Amino acid sequence: MDRLAEAETLLKAAQAENEHVREMLDRKRDFVSGETVFVALFPLIYGVLTFAYSTALWNPAGVHAAALRVPGAPESWGGTFIVLSVAIVASACLRKKWWLVVSCLCASFVYATFMLIVLMASVAFPRTLGQAAIYLIFSLLFLNRARLAWVT
């Protein structure tokens, strides 16, 4: 009888520990989802500002000259940022893993592109190196989030 009671006690302890681990994982999953939404707000805000201020926000004679050669720019870039932001937020909230991977990879690519554009322009405009660093960080954040979605 002692062995049976001991086994039941161990089973209850294991179930309690399992429940505790599940709760911790749920909290971490909620945290990551929240962080994903917060990071995705930047392209949304940037896209809306691009529509609101157009070329006043972008320097056509300077750092953004190459990006402004894209048809419909800068509004086409603003639309791209908005679409990516909405896709990231929706896929994170709906827990659509593959949509999140694809949308975060696309956002990472767009920010890496902007980083390269600004980096090339920094030869003539050295003050823009900070801007290139910000684009690099956002590119890496979205790349890391895509990787996390891929492996989980």
mmCIF file of C-alpha atoms in Angstrom:
data_model
loop_
_atom_site.group_PDB
_atom_site.id
_atom_site.type_symbol
_atom_site.label_atom_id
_atom_site.label_comp_id
_atom_site.label_asym_id
_atom_site.label_seq_id
_atom_site.Cartn_x
_atom_site.Cartn_y
_atom_site.Cartn_z
ATOM 1 C CA MET A 1 0.000 0.000 0.000
ATOM 2 C CA ASP A 2 2.815 2.412 0.728
ATOM 3 C CA ARG A 3 4.122 2.015 -2.795
ATOM 4 C CA LEU A 4 0.706 2.756 -4.275
ATOM 5 C CA ALA A 5 0.322 5.884 -2.149
ATOM 6 C CA GLU A 6 3.833 6.977 -3.082
ATOM 7 C CA ALA A 7 3.097 6.421 -6.779
ATOM 8 C CA GLU A 8 -0.129 8.461 -6.528
ATOM 9 C CA THR A 9 1.751 11.274 -4.779
ATOM 10 C CA LEU A 10 4.424 11.265 -7.481
ATOM 11 C CA LEU A 11 1.774 11.258 -10.199
ATOM 12 C CA LYS A 12 -0.017 14.248 -8.660
ATOM 13 C CA ALA A 13 3.278 16.119 -8.324
ATOM 14 C CA ALA A 14 4.152 15.385 -11.955
ATOM 15 C CA GLN A 15 0.710 16.560 -13.117
ATOM 16 C CA ALA A 16 1.041 19.767 -11.099
ATOM 17 C CA GLU A 17 4.510 20.390 -12.563
ATOM 18 C CA ASN A 18 3.196 19.673 -16.064
ATOM 19 C CA GLU A 19 0.386 22.185 -15.567
ATOM 20 C CA HIS A 20 2.872 24.750 -14.272
ATOM 21 C CA VAL A 21 5.084 24.276 -17.343
ATOM 22 C CA ARG A 22 2.058 24.653 -19.645
ATOM 23 C CA GLU A 23 1.081 27.898 -17.931
ATOM 24 C CA MET A 24 4.622 29.248 -18.304
ATOM 25 C CA LEU A 25 4.698 28.315 -21.993
ATOM 26 C CA ASP A 26 1.329 29.985 -22.547
ATOM 27 C CA ARG A 27 2.605 33.162 -20.874
ATOM 28 C CA LYS A 28 5.746 33.137 -23.018
ATOM 29 C CA ARG A 29 3.709 32.540 -26.169
ATOM 30 C CA ASP A 30 1.470 35.484 -25.271
ATOM 31 C CA PHE A 31 4.553 37.647 -24.632
ATOM 32 C CA VAL A 32 6.072 36.765 -28.012
ATOM 33 C CA SER A 33 2.758 37.459 -29.764
ATOM 34 C CA GLY A 34 2.533 40.829 -28.044
ATOM 35 C CA GLU A 35 6.105 41.716 -28.969
ATOM 36 C CA THR A 36 5.412 40.708 -32.568
ATOM 37 C CA VAL A 37 2.467 43.097 -32.696
ATOM 38 C CA PHE A 38 4.484 45.919 -31.119
ATOM 39 C CA VAL A 39 7.378 45.506 -33.559
ATOM 40 C CA ALA A 40 4.917 45.320 -36.474
ATOM 41 C CA LEU A 41 3.473 48.691 -35.469
ATOM 42 C CA PHE A 42 6.588 50.434 -36.785
ATOM 43 C CA PRO A 43 5.981 49.583 -40.454
ATOM 44 C CA LEU A 44 2.301 50.445 -40.019
ATOM 45 C CA ILE A 45 3.080 53.865 -38.593
ATOM 46 C CA TYR A 46 5.832 54.448 -41.159
ATOM 47 C CA GLY A 47 3.480 53.454 -43.979
ATOM 48 C CA VAL A 48 0.731 55.788 -42.776
ATOM 49 C CA LEU A 49 3.245 58.637 -42.388
ATOM 50 C CA THR A 50 4.501 57.965 -45.909
ATOM 51 C CA PHE A 51 0.978 58.396 -47.259
ATOM 52 C CA ALA A 52 0.343 61.457 -45.105
ATOM 53 C CA TYR A 53 3.576 63.321 -45.863
ATOM 54 C CA SER A 54 4.739 61.734 -49.138
ATOM 55 C CA THR A 55 7.991 63.245 -50.380
ATOM 56 C CA ALA A 56 8.107 65.681 -47.449
ATOM 57 C CA LEU A 57 9.022 62.659 -45.316
ATOM 58 C CA TRP A 58 11.490 61.322 -47.878
ATOM 59 C CA ASN A 59 14.487 63.276 -49.129
ATOM 60 C CA PRO A 60 14.291 63.064 -52.936
ATOM 61 C CA ALA A 61 17.724 64.615 -53.428
ATOM 62 C CA GLY A 62 19.433 62.590 -50.754
ATOM 63 C CA VAL A 63 19.259 59.329 -48.961
ATOM 64 C CA HIS A 64 15.925 58.181 -50.429
ATOM 65 C CA ALA A 65 16.718 58.998 -54.062
ATOM 66 C CA ALA A 66 17.159 55.349 -55.065
ATOM 67 C CA ALA A 67 13.979 54.230 -53.271
ATOM 68 C CA LEU A 68 12.012 57.000 -54.957
ATOM 69 C CA ARG A 69 12.817 55.521 -58.372
ATOM 70 C CA VAL A 70 10.336 52.704 -57.695
ATOM 71 C CA PRO A 71 7.054 53.329 -59.566
ATOM 72 C CA GLY A 72 4.487 55.088 -57.377
ATOM 73 C CA ALA A 73 7.066 55.867 -54.693
ATOM 74 C CA PRO A 74 6.915 56.818 -51.928
ATOM 75 C CA GLU A 75 3.270 55.757 -51.597
ATOM 76 C CA SER A 76 4.035 52.319 -53.079
ATOM 77 C CA TRP A 77 6.567 51.822 -50.286
ATOM 78 C CA GLY A 78 4.052 53.088 -47.741
ATOM 79 C CA GLY A 79 1.488 50.597 -49.015
ATOM 80 C CA THR A 80 4.070 47.818 -48.807
ATOM 81 C CA PHE A 81 4.813 48.696 -45.192
ATOM 82 C CA ILE A 82 1.117 48.790 -44.286
ATOM 83 C CA VAL A 83 0.352 45.465 -45.989
ATOM 84 C CA LEU A 84 3.318 43.772 -44.306
ATOM 85 C CA SER A 85 2.352 45.159 -40.915
ATOM 86 C CA VAL A 86 -1.254 44.006 -41.216
ATOM 87 C CA ALA A 87 -0.112 40.564 -42.455
ATOM 88 C CA ILE A 88 2.289 40.164 -39.526
ATOM 89 C CA VAL A 89 -0.247 41.267 -36.913
ATOM 90 C CA ALA A 90 -3.050 39.137 -38.391
ATOM 91 C CA SER A 91 -0.910 36.022 -38.721
ATOM 92 C CA ALA A 92 0.458 36.454 -35.181
ATOM 93 C CA CYS A 93 -2.996 36.967 -33.677
ATOM 94 C CA LEU A 94 -4.528 34.114 -35.651
ATOM 95 C CA ARG A 95 -1.472 31.915 -35.008
ATOM 96 C CA LYS A 96 -0.965 31.181 -38.694
ATOM 97 C CA LYS A 97 2.617 29.959 -38.552
ATOM 98 C CA TRP A 98 3.459 29.901 -42.266
ATOM 99 C CA TRP A 99 1.864 33.277 -42.968
ATOM 100 C CA LEU A 100 3.898 34.701 -40.111
ATOM 101 C CA VAL A 101 7.101 33.181 -41.507
ATOM 102 C CA VAL A 102 6.438 34.560 -44.997
ATOM 103 C CA SER A 103 5.306 38.024 -43.866
ATOM 104 C CA CYS A 104 8.239 38.417 -41.448
ATOM 105 C CA LEU A 105 10.705 37.269 -44.119
ATOM 106 C CA CYS A 106 9.223 39.803 -46.542
ATOM 107 C CA ALA A 107 9.459 42.566 -43.925
ATOM 108 C CA SER A 108 13.051 41.562 -43.193
ATOM 109 C CA PHE A 109 13.874 41.744 -46.895
ATOM 110 C CA VAL A 110 12.263 45.191 -47.290
ATOM 111 C CA TYR A 111 14.136 46.579 -44.277
ATOM 112 C CA ALA A 112 17.404 45.034 -45.482
ATOM 113 C CA THR A 113 16.800 46.697 -48.849
ATOM 114 C CA PHE A 114 16.266 50.048 -47.154
ATOM 115 C CA MET A 115 19.365 49.494 -45.048
ATOM 116 C CA LEU A 116 21.428 48.929 -48.195
ATOM 117 C CA ILE A 117 19.929 51.980 -49.932
ATOM 118 C CA VAL A 118 20.713 54.190 -46.940
ATOM 119 C CA LEU A 119 24.145 52.628 -46.495
ATOM 120 C CA MET A 120 25.063 53.379 -50.106
ATOM 121 C CA ALA A 121 23.794 56.942 -49.713
ATOM 122 C CA SER A 122 25.796 57.380 -46.515
ATOM 123 C CA VAL A 123 28.911 57.894 -48.653
ATOM 124 C CA ALA A 124 27.483 61.297 -49.574
ATOM 125 C CA PHE A 125 25.381 61.719 -46.406
ATOM 126 C CA PRO A 126 27.305 60.257 -43.428
ATOM 127 C CA ARG A 127 24.638 61.429 -40.984
ATOM 128 C CA THR A 128 22.372 58.671 -42.306
ATOM 129 C CA LEU A 129 24.422 55.818 -40.822
ATOM 130 C CA GLY A 130 22.137 55.800 -37.779
ATOM 131 C CA GLN A 131 19.150 55.341 -40.078
ATOM 132 C CA ALA A 132 20.892 52.388 -41.748
ATOM 133 C CA ALA A 133 21.495 50.859 -38.318
ATOM 134 C CA ILE A 134 17.802 51.189 -37.430
ATOM 135 C CA TYR A 135 16.762 49.486 -40.677
ATOM 136 C CA LEU A 136 19.308 46.733 -40.003
ATOM 137 C CA ILE A 137 17.925 46.146 -36.505
ATOM 138 C CA PHE A 138 14.340 45.931 -37.764
ATOM 139 C CA SER A 139 15.435 43.594 -40.544
ATOM 140 C CA LEU A 140 17.094 41.317 -37.994
ATOM 141 C CA LEU A 141 14.106 41.491 -35.634
ATOM 142 C CA PHE A 142 11.745 40.321 -38.382
ATOM 143 C CA LEU A 143 14.217 37.681 -39.545
ATOM 144 C CA ASN A 144 14.507 36.372 -35.993
ATOM 145 C CA ARG A 145 10.717 36.305 -35.597
ATOM 146 C CA ALA A 146 10.398 34.369 -38.855
ATOM 147 C CA ARG A 147 12.964 31.878 -37.574
ATOM 148 C CA LEU A 148 11.082 31.465 -34.302
ATOM 149 C CA ALA A 149 7.811 30.875 -36.131
ATOM 150 C CA TRP A 150 9.552 28.351 -38.388
ATOM 151 C CA VAL A 151 10.918 26.217 -35.538
ATOM 152 C CA THR A 152 7.883 26.289 -33.257
#
